[in-house]
CSV table of N, CA and C in Angstrom, one decimal:
chain,number,residue,atom,x,y,z
A,155,UNK,N,104.7,-29.2,8.2
A,155,UNK,CA,104.2,-30.0,7.1
A,155,UNK,C,103.6,-28.9,6.3
A,156,UNK,N,103.8,-28.8,5.1
A,156,UNK,CA,103.4,-27.8,4.1
A,156,UNK,C,102.1,-28.2,3.6
A,157,UNK,N,101.1,-27.2,3.7
A,157,UNK,CA,99.6,-27.5,3.2
A,157,UNK,C,99.7,-27.5,1.7
A,158,UNK,N,99.0,-28.5,1.1
A,158,UNK,CA,99.0,-28.6,-0.5
A,158,UNK,C,97.7,-27.9,-0.9
A,159,UNK,N,97.9,-27.0,-1.9
A,159,UNK,CA,96.5,-26.4,-2.3
A,159,UNK,C,96.1,-27.2,-3.7
A,160,UNK,N,94.8,-27.5,-3.5
A,160,UNK,CA,94.3,-28.6,-4.5
A,160,UNK,C,93.3,-27.5,-5.3
A,161,UNK,N,93.4,-27.9,-6.7
A,161,UNK,CA,92.6,-27.4,-7.7
A,161,UNK,C,91.5,-28.0,-8.1
A,162,UNK,N,90.5,-27.8,-7.3
A,162,UNK,CA,89.2,-28.5,-7.6
A,162,UNK,C,88.2,-27.8,-8.4
A,163,UNK,N,88.6,-27.6,-9.4
A,163,UNK,CA,87.7,-26.9,-10.5
A,163,UNK,C,86.7,-27.6,-10.9
A,164,UNK,N,86.6,-29.1,-11.1
A,164,UNK,CA,85.7,-30.0,-11.5
A,164,UNK,C,84.5,-30.0,-10.4
A,165,UNK,N,85.1,-30.4,-9.2
A,165,UNK,CA,84.2,-30.4,-8.1
A,165,UNK,C,83.4,-29.3,-7.7
A,166,UNK,N,83.9,-28.1,-8.0
A,166,UNK,CA,83.3,-26.8,-7.8
A,166,UNK,C,82.3,-26.7,-8.8
A,167,UNK,N,82.7,-26.8,-10.0
A,167,UNK,CA,81.6,-26.7,-11.0
A,167,UNK,C,80.5,-27.8,-11.0
A,168,UNK,N,80.6,-29.1,-10.7
A,168,UNK,CA,79.6,-30.0,-10.4
A,168,UNK,C,78.8,-29.6,-9.2
A,169,UNK,N,79.3,-29.0,-8.2
A,169,UNK,CA,78.7,-28.6,-6.9
A,169,UNK,C,77.6,-27.7,-7.2
A,170,UNK,N,78.1,-26.8,-8.1
A,170,UNK,CA,77.2,-25.5,-8.5
A,170,UNK,C,76.1,-26.1,-9.2
A,171,UNK,N,76.3,-26.8,-10.0
A,171,UNK,CA,75.2,-27.4,-11.0
A,171,UNK,C,74.3,-28.4,-10.1
A,172,UNK,N,74.7,-29.3,-9.7
A,172,UNK,CA,74.1,-30.2,-8.8
A,172,UNK,C,73.3,-29.6,-7.6
A,173,UNK,N,73.9,-28.6,-6.8
A,173,UNK,CA,73.2,-27.8,-5.8
A,173,UNK,C,71.9,-27.2,-6.4
A,174,UNK,N,72.1,-26.7,-7.7
A,174,UNK,CA,71.0,-25.9,-8.2
A,174,UNK,C,69.6,-26.9,-8.5
A,175,UNK,N,70.3,-28.3,-9.0
A,175,UNK,CA,69.2,-29.0,-9.2
A,175,UNK,C,68.5,-29.7,-7.8
A,176,UNK,N,69.2,-29.9,-7.0
A,176,UNK,CA,68.8,-30.5,-5.8
A,176,UNK,C,67.6,-29.3,-5.2
A,177,UNK,N,68.2,-28.0,-5.1
A,177,UNK,CA,67.4,-27.0,-4.7
A,177,UNK,C,66.1,-26.8,-5.4
A,178,UNK,N,66.2,-26.8,-6.8
A,178,UNK,CA,64.9,-27.0,-7.6
A,178,UNK,C,63.8,-27.9,-7.2
A,179,UNK,N,64.3,-29.4,-7.1
A,179,UNK,CA,63.6,-30.3,-6.6
A,179,UNK,C,63.0,-30.3,-5.3
A,180,UNK,N,63.6,-29.6,-4.3
A,180,UNK,CA,63.2,-29.4,-3.1
A,180,UNK,C,62.1,-28.4,-3.2
A,181,UNK,N,62.2,-27.4,-3.9
A,181,UNK,CA,61.0,-26.4,-3.8
A,181,UNK,C,59.9,-27.2,-4.5
A,182,UNK,N,60.2,-28.2,-5.5
A,182,UNK,CA,58.9,-28.9,-6.2
A,182,UNK,C,58.5,-29.8,-5.1
A,183,UNK,N,59.1,-30.6,-4.3
A,183,UNK,CA,58.5,-31.5,-3.2
A,183,UNK,C,57.7,-30.5,-2.4
A,184,UNK,N,58.3,-29.5,-1.9
A,184,UNK,CA,57.4,-28.6,-1.0
A,184,UNK,C,56.4,-28.2,-1.2
A,185,UNK,N,56.2,-27.7,-2.5
A,185,UNK,CA,55.0,-27.4,-3.1
A,185,UNK,C,54.0,-28.4,-3.5
A,186,UNK,N,54.5,-29.5,-3.6
A,186,UNK,CA,53.8,-30.7,-4.0
A,186,UNK,C,53.2,-31.6,-2.7
A,187,UNK,N,53.8,-31.2,-1.5
A,187,UNK,CA,53.6,-31.8,-0.5
A,187,UNK,C,52.3,-31.3,0.3
A,188,UNK,N,51.8,-30.2,-0.1
A,188,UNK,CA,50.5,-29.8,1.0
A,188,UNK,C,49.3,-30.5,0.5
A,189,UNK,N,49.3,-31.4,-0.6
A,189,UNK,CA,48.2,-32.3,-0.9
A,189,UNK,C,48.6,-33.7,-1.0
A,190,UNK,N,50.0,-34.2,-0.9
A,190,UNK,CA,50.5,-35.4,-0.6
A,190,UNK,C,51.4,-35.3,0.3
A,191,UNK,N,51.7,-36.6,0.9
A,191,UNK,CA,52.7,-36.7,2.3
A,191,UNK,C,54.1,-36.2,2.0
A,192,UNK,N,54.4,-35.5,3.0
A,192,UNK,CA,55.8,-34.9,2.8
A,192,UNK,C,55.7,-33.5,2.9
A,193,UNK,N,56.2,-32.7,1.8
A,193,UNK,CA,56.2,-31.4,1.9
A,193,UNK,C,57.2,-30.8,2.5
A,194,UNK,N,57.0,-30.3,3.6
A,194,UNK,CA,58.1,-29.6,4.5
A,194,UNK,C,59.2,-30.6,4.9
A,195,UNK,N,58.8,-31.6,5.3
A,195,UNK,CA,59.8,-32.6,5.9
A,195,UNK,C,61.0,-33.0,4.6
A,196,UNK,N,60.3,-33.5,3.8
A,196,UNK,CA,61.2,-34.0,2.7
A,196,UNK,C,61.8,-32.9,1.9
A,197,UNK,N,61.2,-31.6,1.8
A,197,UNK,CA,61.7,-30.6,1.1
A,197,UNK,C,62.8,-29.9,2.0
A,198,UNK,N,62.8,-30.0,3.2
A,198,UNK,CA,63.6,-29.3,4.0
A,198,UNK,C,64.9,-30.5,4.0
A,199,UNK,N,64.9,-31.7,4.1
A,199,UNK,CA,65.7,-32.6,3.8
A,199,UNK,C,66.4,-32.5,2.7
A,200,UNK,N,66.1,-32.2,1.6
A,200,UNK,CA,66.6,-32.1,0.2
A,200,UNK,C,67.4,-30.7,0.1
A,201,UNK,N,66.9,-29.7,0.9
A,201,UNK,CA,67.6,-28.5,0.7
A,201,UNK,C,68.7,-28.7,1.8
A,202,UNK,N,68.6,-29.2,2.8
A,202,UNK,CA,69.8,-29.5,3.8
A,202,UNK,C,70.9,-30.4,3.1
A,203,UNK,N,70.6,-31.2,2.3
A,203,UNK,CA,71.6,-32.1,1.5
A,203,UNK,C,72.2,-31.1,0.5
A,204,UNK,N,71.5,-30.4,-0.1
A,204,UNK,CA,72.0,-29.7,-1.1
A,204,UNK,C,73.3,-28.3,-0.8
A,205,UNK,N,72.7,-28.0,0.5
A,205,UNK,CA,73.6,-27.0,1.6
A,205,UNK,C,74.8,-27.8,1.8
A,206,UNK,N,74.6,-28.7,2.5
A,206,UNK,CA,75.7,-29.6,2.8
A,206,UNK,C,76.6,-30.0,1.6
A,207,UNK,N,76.1,-30.1,0.4
A,207,UNK,CA,77.0,-30.6,-0.6
A,207,UNK,C,77.9,-29.2,-1.0
A,208,UNK,N,77.5,-28.2,-0.8
A,208,UNK,CA,78.2,-26.8,-0.7
A,208,UNK,C,79.1,-26.8,0.0
A,209,UNK,N,78.7,-27.1,1.4
A,209,UNK,CA,79.8,-27.2,2.5
A,209,UNK,C,81.0,-28.1,2.1
A,210,UNK,N,80.7,-29.3,1.7
A,210,UNK,CA,81.8,-30.2,1.1
A,210,UNK,C,82.4,-29.9,-0.2
A,211,UNK,N,81.9,-29.2,-0.9
A,211,UNK,CA,82.4,-28.7,-2.0
A,211,UNK,C,83.3,-27.7,-1.9
A,212,UNK,N,83.1,-26.6,-1.0
A,212,UNK,CA,83.9,-25.5,-1.1
A,212,UNK,C,84.4,-25.6,0.6
A,213,UNK,N,85.1,-24.3,0.9
A,213,UNK,CA,85.5,-24.6,2.5
A,213,UNK,C,84.3,-23.8,3.4
A,214,UNK,N,84.4,-23.9,4.6
A,214,UNK,CA,83.4,-23.5,5.2
A,214,UNK,C,83.2,-22.2,5.7
A,215,UNK,N,84.6,-21.6,5.7
A,215,UNK,CA,84.5,-20.0,5.6
A,215,UNK,C,83.8,-19.3,4.5
A,216,UNK,N,83.9,-19.8,3.4
A,216,UNK,CA,83.3,-18.9,2.2
A,216,UNK,C,82.0,-19.3,2.1
A,217,UNK,N,81.4,-20.6,2.7
A,217,UNK,CA,80.0,-20.8,2.5
A,217,UNK,C,79.3,-20.0,3.7
A,218,UNK,N,80.0,-20.2,4.8
A,218,UNK,CA,79.3,-19.2,5.8
A,218,UNK,C,79.4,-17.7,5.7
A,219,UNK,N,79.9,-17.1,4.8
A,219,UNK,CA,80.3,-15.7,4.4
A,219,UNK,C,79.0,-15.7,3.3
A,220,UNK,N,78.8,-16.8,2.4
A,220,UNK,CA,77.8,-16.5,1.3
A,220,UNK,C,76.3,-16.7,2.1
A,221,UNK,N,76.3,-17.6,2.9
A,221,UNK,CA,74.8,-18.1,3.5
A,221,UNK,C,75.1,-17.9,5.0
A,222,UNK,N,74.9,-16.5,5.4
A,222,UNK,CA,74.8,-16.0,6.5
A,222,UNK,C,73.9,-16.3,7.4
A,223,UNK,N,73.4,-17.5,7.7
A,223,UNK,CA,72.2,-17.8,8.4
A,223,UNK,C,72.6,-18.5,9.7
A,224,UNK,N,71.8,-18.0,11.0
A,224,UNK,CA,72.0,-18.6,12.0
A,224,UNK,C,70.8,-19.6,12.3
A,225,UNK,N,71.2,-21.0,11.9
A,225,UNK,CA,70.1,-22.1,11.9
A,225,UNK,C,69.6,-22.3,13.2
A,226,UNK,N,70.0,-21.8,14.4
A,226,UNK,CA,69.3,-22.2,15.4
A,226,UNK,C,68.0,-21.2,15.5
A,227,UNK,N,68.3,-20.0,15.0
A,227,UNK,CA,67.2,-18.9,14.9
A,227,UNK,C,66.2,-19.4,13.9
A,228,UNK,N,66.6,-20.2,12.9
A,228,UNK,CA,65.7,-20.7,11.8
A,228,UNK,C,65.0,-21.8,12.4
A,229,UNK,N,65.2,-22.5,13.5
A,229,UNK,CA,64.5,-23.6,14.1
A,229,UNK,C,63.4,-23.0,14.8
A,230,UNK,N,63.9,-21.9,15.3
A,230,UNK,CA,62.9,-21.2,16.5
A,230,UNK,C,61.7,-20.5,15.5
A,231,UNK,N,62.1,-20.1,14.4
A,231,UNK,CA,61.1,-19.2,13.6
A,231,UNK,C,60.2,-20.2,13.2
A,232,UNK,N,60.7,-21.2,12.6
A,232,UNK,CA,60.0,-22.3,11.8
A,232,UNK,C,59.0,-23.2,13.1
A,233,UNK,N,59.4,-23.3,14.0
A,233,UNK,CA,58.7,-23.9,15.1
A,233,UNK,C,57.5,-23.0,15.5
A,234,UNK,N,57.8,-21.8,15.8
A,234,UNK,CA,56.8,-20.9,16.0
A,234,UNK,C,55.7,-20.8,14.7
A,235,UNK,N,56.1,-20.7,13.7
A,235,UNK,CA,55.4,-20.8,12.4
A,235,UNK,C,54.4,-21.9,12.4
A,236,UNK,N,54.9,-22.9,12.6
A,236,UNK,CA,54.2,-24.3,12.7
A,236,UNK,C,53.1,-24.2,13.8
A,237,UNK,N,53.8,-23.9,14.9
A,237,UNK,CA,52.6,-23.8,16.2
A,237,UNK,C,51.4,-22.9,15.9
A,238,UNK,N,51.9,-21.6,15.4
A,238,UNK,CA,50.8,-20.5,15.2
A,238,UNK,C,50.0,-20.9,14.5
A,239,UNK,N,50.3,-21.6,13.3
A,239,UNK,CA,49.5,-22.1,12.0
A,239,UNK,C,48.3,-23.3,12.7
A,240,UNK,N,48.9,-23.7,13.6
A,240,UNK,CA,47.9,-24.8,14.2
A,240,UNK,C,47.3,-24.4,15.2
A,241,UNK,N,47.4,-23.2,15.7
A,241,UNK,CA,46.3,-22.6,16.8
A,241,UNK,C,45.4,-21.8,15.7
A,242,UNK,N,45.6,-21.5,14.5
A,242,UNK,CA,44.6,-20.7,13.7
A,242,UNK,C,43.3,-21.2,13.8
A,243,UNK,N,43.1,-22.6,14.0
A,243,UNK,CA,41.6,-23.3,14.0
A,243,UNK,C,41.0,-22.9,15.5
A,244,UNK,N,41.4,-22.6,16.4
A,244,UNK,CA,41.3,-22.1,17.7
A,244,UNK,C,40.3,-20.9,17.5
A,245,UNK,N,40.7,-20.2,16.7
A,245,UNK,CA,40.1,-18.8,16.5
A,245,UNK,C,38.6,-18.9,16.1
A,246,UNK,N,38.4,-19.9,15.3
A,246,UNK,CA,36.9,-20.1,14.8
A,246,UNK,C,36.1,-21.3,15.6
A,247,UNK,N,36.7,-21.6,16.6
A,247,UNK,CA,36.3,-22.9,17.4
A,247,UNK,C,36.5,-24.4,16.9
A,248,UNK,N,37.5,-24.4,16.0
A,248,UNK,CA,37.7,-25.6,15.6
A,248,UNK,C,39.1,-26.3,16.3
A,249,UNK,N,39.4,-27.5,16.0
A,249,UNK,CA,40.4,-28.2,16.6
A,249,UNK,C,41.8,-27.6,16.3
A,250,UNK,N,42.8,-28.1,16.9
A,250,UNK,CA,44.2,-27.6,16.7
A,250,UNK,C,44.4,-28.4,15.3
A,251,UNK,N,45.3,-27.7,14.5
A,251,UNK,CA,45.7,-28.1,13.1
A,251,UNK,C,44.6,-28.6,11.9
A,252,UNK,N,43.5,-27.7,12.2
A,252,UNK,CA,42.7,-27.9,11.2
A,252,UNK,C,43.0,-27.1,10.0
A,253,UNK,N,42.8,-27.6,8.9
A,253,UNK,CA,43.2,-27.2,7.5
A,253,UNK,C,42.2,-26.5,7.0
A,254,UNK,N,42.5,-25.5,6.3
A,254,UNK,CA,41.4,-24.6,5.7
A,254,UNK,C,41.9,-24.3,4.2
A,255,UNK,N,41.2,-24.4,3.4
A,255,UNK,CA,41.6,-24.0,2.0
A,255,UNK,C,40.5,-23.0,1.1
A,256,UNK,N,40.9,-22.6,0.3
A,256,UNK,CA,40.2,-21.9,-0.7
A,256,UNK,C,40.8,-21.8,-2.0
A,257,UNK,N,39.8,-21.6,-3.3
A,257,UNK,CA,40.3,-21.2,-4.6
A,257,UNK,C,40.3,-19.8,-4.9
A,258,UNK,N,41.4,-19.4,-5.4
A,258,UNK,CA,41.4,-17.8,-5.7
A,258,UNK,C,41.7,-17.7,-7.2
A,259,UNK,N,41.4,-16.8,-7.9
A,259,UNK,CA,41.9,-16.3,-9.1
A,259,UNK,C,43.0,-15.3,-9.2
A,260,UNK,N,44.0,-16.2,-9.5
A,260,UNK,CA,45.5,-15.2,-9.4
A,260,UNK,C,45.6,-14.7,-10.9
A,261,UNK,N,46.0,-13.7,-11.3
A,261,UNK,CA,46.1,-13.2,-12.7
A,261,UNK,C,47.0,-14.0,-13.6
A,262,UNK,N,48.2,-14.4,-13.3
A,262,UNK,CA,49.2,-15.0,-13.9
A,262,UNK,C,48.9,-16.6,-13.8
A,263,UNK,N,48.8,-17.0,-12.7
A,263,UNK,CA,48.5,-18.7,-12.5
A,263,UNK,C,47.3,-19.1,-12.6
A,264,UNK,N,46.1,-18.4,-12.6
A,264,UNK,CA,44.6,-18.8,-13.1
A,264,UNK,C,44.0,-19.2,-11.5
A,265,UNK,N,43.3,-20.0,-11.7
A,265,UNK,CA,42.6,-20.5,-10.5
A,265,UNK,C,43.7,-21.4,-9.4
A,266,UNK,N,43.9,-20.9,-8.4
A,266,UNK,CA,44.9,-21.4,-7.5
A,266,UNK,C,44.4,-21.9,-6.0
A,267,UNK,N,44.7,-22.9,-5.6
A,267,UNK,CA,44.3,-23.3,-4.3
A,267,UNK,C,45.2,-22.9,-3.3
A,268,UNK,N,44.8,-22.0,-2.1
A,268,UNK,CA,45.6,-21.4,-1.1
A,268,UNK,C,45.1,-22.2,0.1
A,269,UNK,N,45.9,-22.6,1.0
A,269,UNK,CA,45.8,-23.8,2.0
A,269,UNK,C,46.4,-23.2,3.2
A,270,UNK,N,45.9,-23.5,4.5
A,270,UNK,CA,46.6,-23.1,5.6
A,270,UNK,C,47.8,-24.2,5.9
A,271,UNK,N,47.9,-25.3,5.2
A,271,UNK,CA,48.9,-26.4,5.2
A,271,UNK,C,50.4,-25.8,4.6
A,272,UNK,N,50.2,-24.7,4.0
A,272,UNK,CA,51.5,-24.2,3.4
A,272,UNK,C,52.3,-23.7,4.4
A,273,UNK,N,51.7,-22.6,5.3
A,273,UNK,CA,52.7,-22.1,6.1
A,273,UNK,C,53.1,-23.1,7.1
A,274,UNK,N,52.3,-24.1,7.4
A,274,UNK,CA,52.4,-25.2,8.4
A,274,UNK,C,53.9,-26.0,7.9
A,275,UNK,N,53.7,-26.4,6.7
A,275,UNK,CA,55.1,-26.9,6.0
A,275,UNK,C,56.0,-26.2,6.0
A,276,UNK,N,56.0,-25.0,5.6
A,276,UNK,CA,57.2,-23.9,5.7
A,276,UNK,C,57.6,-23.9,7.1
A,277,UNK,N,57.1,-24.0,8.1
A,277,UNK,CA,57.6,-24.1,9.5
A,277,UNK,C,58.4,-25.4,9.6
A,278,UNK,N,57.8,-26.6,9.3
A,278,UNK,CA,58.5,-28.0,9.2
A,278,UNK,C,59.6,-27.8,8.6
A,279,UNK,N,59.6,-27.1,7.2
A,279,UNK,CA,60.7,-27.2,6.2
A,279,UNK,C,61.8,-26.3,7.0
A,280,UNK,N,61.4,-25.3,7.7
A,280,UNK,CA,62.5,-24.4,8.2
A,280,UNK,C,63.5,-25.3,9.4
A,281,UNK,N,62.4,-25.8,10.3
A,281,UNK,CA,62.6,-26.6,11.3
A,281,UNK,C,63.9,-27.7,10.8
A,282,UNK,N,63.3,-28.6,9.9
A,282,UNK,CA,64.1,-29.6,9.4
A,282,UNK,C,65.6,-29.1,9.0
A,283,UNK,N,65.6,-28.0,8.0
A,283,UNK,CA,66.8,-27.4,7.5
A,283,UNK,C,67.7,-27.3,8.4
A,284,UNK,N,67.2,-26.4,9.6
A,284,UNK,CA,67.7,-25.8,10.6
A,284,UNK,C,68.5,-26.8,11.6
A,285,UNK,N,67.7,-28.0,11.9
A,285,UNK,CA,68.3,-29.0,12.7
A,285,UNK,C,69.2,-29.8,11.8
A,286,UNK,N,69.3,-30.2,10.7
A,286,UNK,CA,69.8,-31.1,10.0
A,286,UNK,C,71.1,-30.1,9.8
A,287,UNK,N,71.2,-28.9,9.4
A,287,UNK,CA,72.7,-28.3,9.3
A,287,UNK,C,73.2,-28.0,10.8
A,288,UNK,N,72.6,-27.7,11.7
A,288,UNK,CA,73.2,-27.3,13.1
A,288,UNK,C,73.8,-28.8,13.6
A,289,UNK,N,73.2,-29.8,13.3
A,289,UNK,CA,73.8,-31.1,13.9
A,289,UNK,C,75.3,-31.4,13.0
A,290,UNK,N,74.9,-31.2,11.6
A,290,UNK,CA,76.3,-31.5,10.8
A,290,UNK,C,77.1,-30.8,10.8
A,291,UNK,N,76.9,-29.4,10.8
A,291,UNK,CA,78.0,-28.4,11.0
A,291,UNK,C,78.7,-28.3,12.4
A,292,UNK,N,78.1,-28.8,13.4
A,292,UNK,CA,78.5,-28.9,14.9
A,292,UNK,C,79.5,-30.2,15.0
A,293,UNK,N,79.1,-31.1,14.2
A,293,UNK,CA,80.1,-32.3,14.0
A,293,UNK,C,81.3,-31.9,13.3
A,294,UNK,N,81.0,-31.3,12.1
A,294,UNK,CA,82.2,-30.9,11.2
A,294,UNK,C,83.2,-29.9,12.3
A,295,UNK,N,82.6,-28.9,12.7
A,295,UNK,CA,83.5,-28.0,13.3
A,295,UNK,C,84.1,-28.8,14.5
A,296,UNK,N,83.6,-29.6,15.4
A,296,UNK,CA,84.2,-30.3,16.2
A,296,UNK,C,85.4,-31.1,15.9
A,297,UNK,N,85.5,-31.5,14.4
A,297,UNK,CA,86.5,-32.0,13.9
A,297,UNK,C,87.6,-31.3,13.8
A,298,UNK,N,87.6,-30.0,13.3
A,298,UNK,CA,88.8,-29.1,13.1
A,298,UNK,C,89.4,-28.9,14.1
């Protein structure tokens, strides 16, 4: 049977625009989450959905070439980051996952709050993106 080459110009164009919007929204959710519930988890899910949209809109080989991440290593790095952030409180005699924060004057941004919840959320973010894409891509590759 002859393979039919489809011309999905509209799908590719919309995918590029929508992926950018979803990724921008996931960054917003990530940074808004250290003071509100969510953060790393919901930001990671949104990023995984944006990358999944790219995998659906384009072929798997070209996306793997453009995004050459090993998602299993991303899971390990994110988990280690979250655990080591939690152990930071032990160094000063506080319980596991104690959050510290301080306000700093940054030249362009002005007064900015820096907190230990942000690296913890980054670890959760990496774990969620890695797990979601590993599961989805494993199922998709199994189908081929």
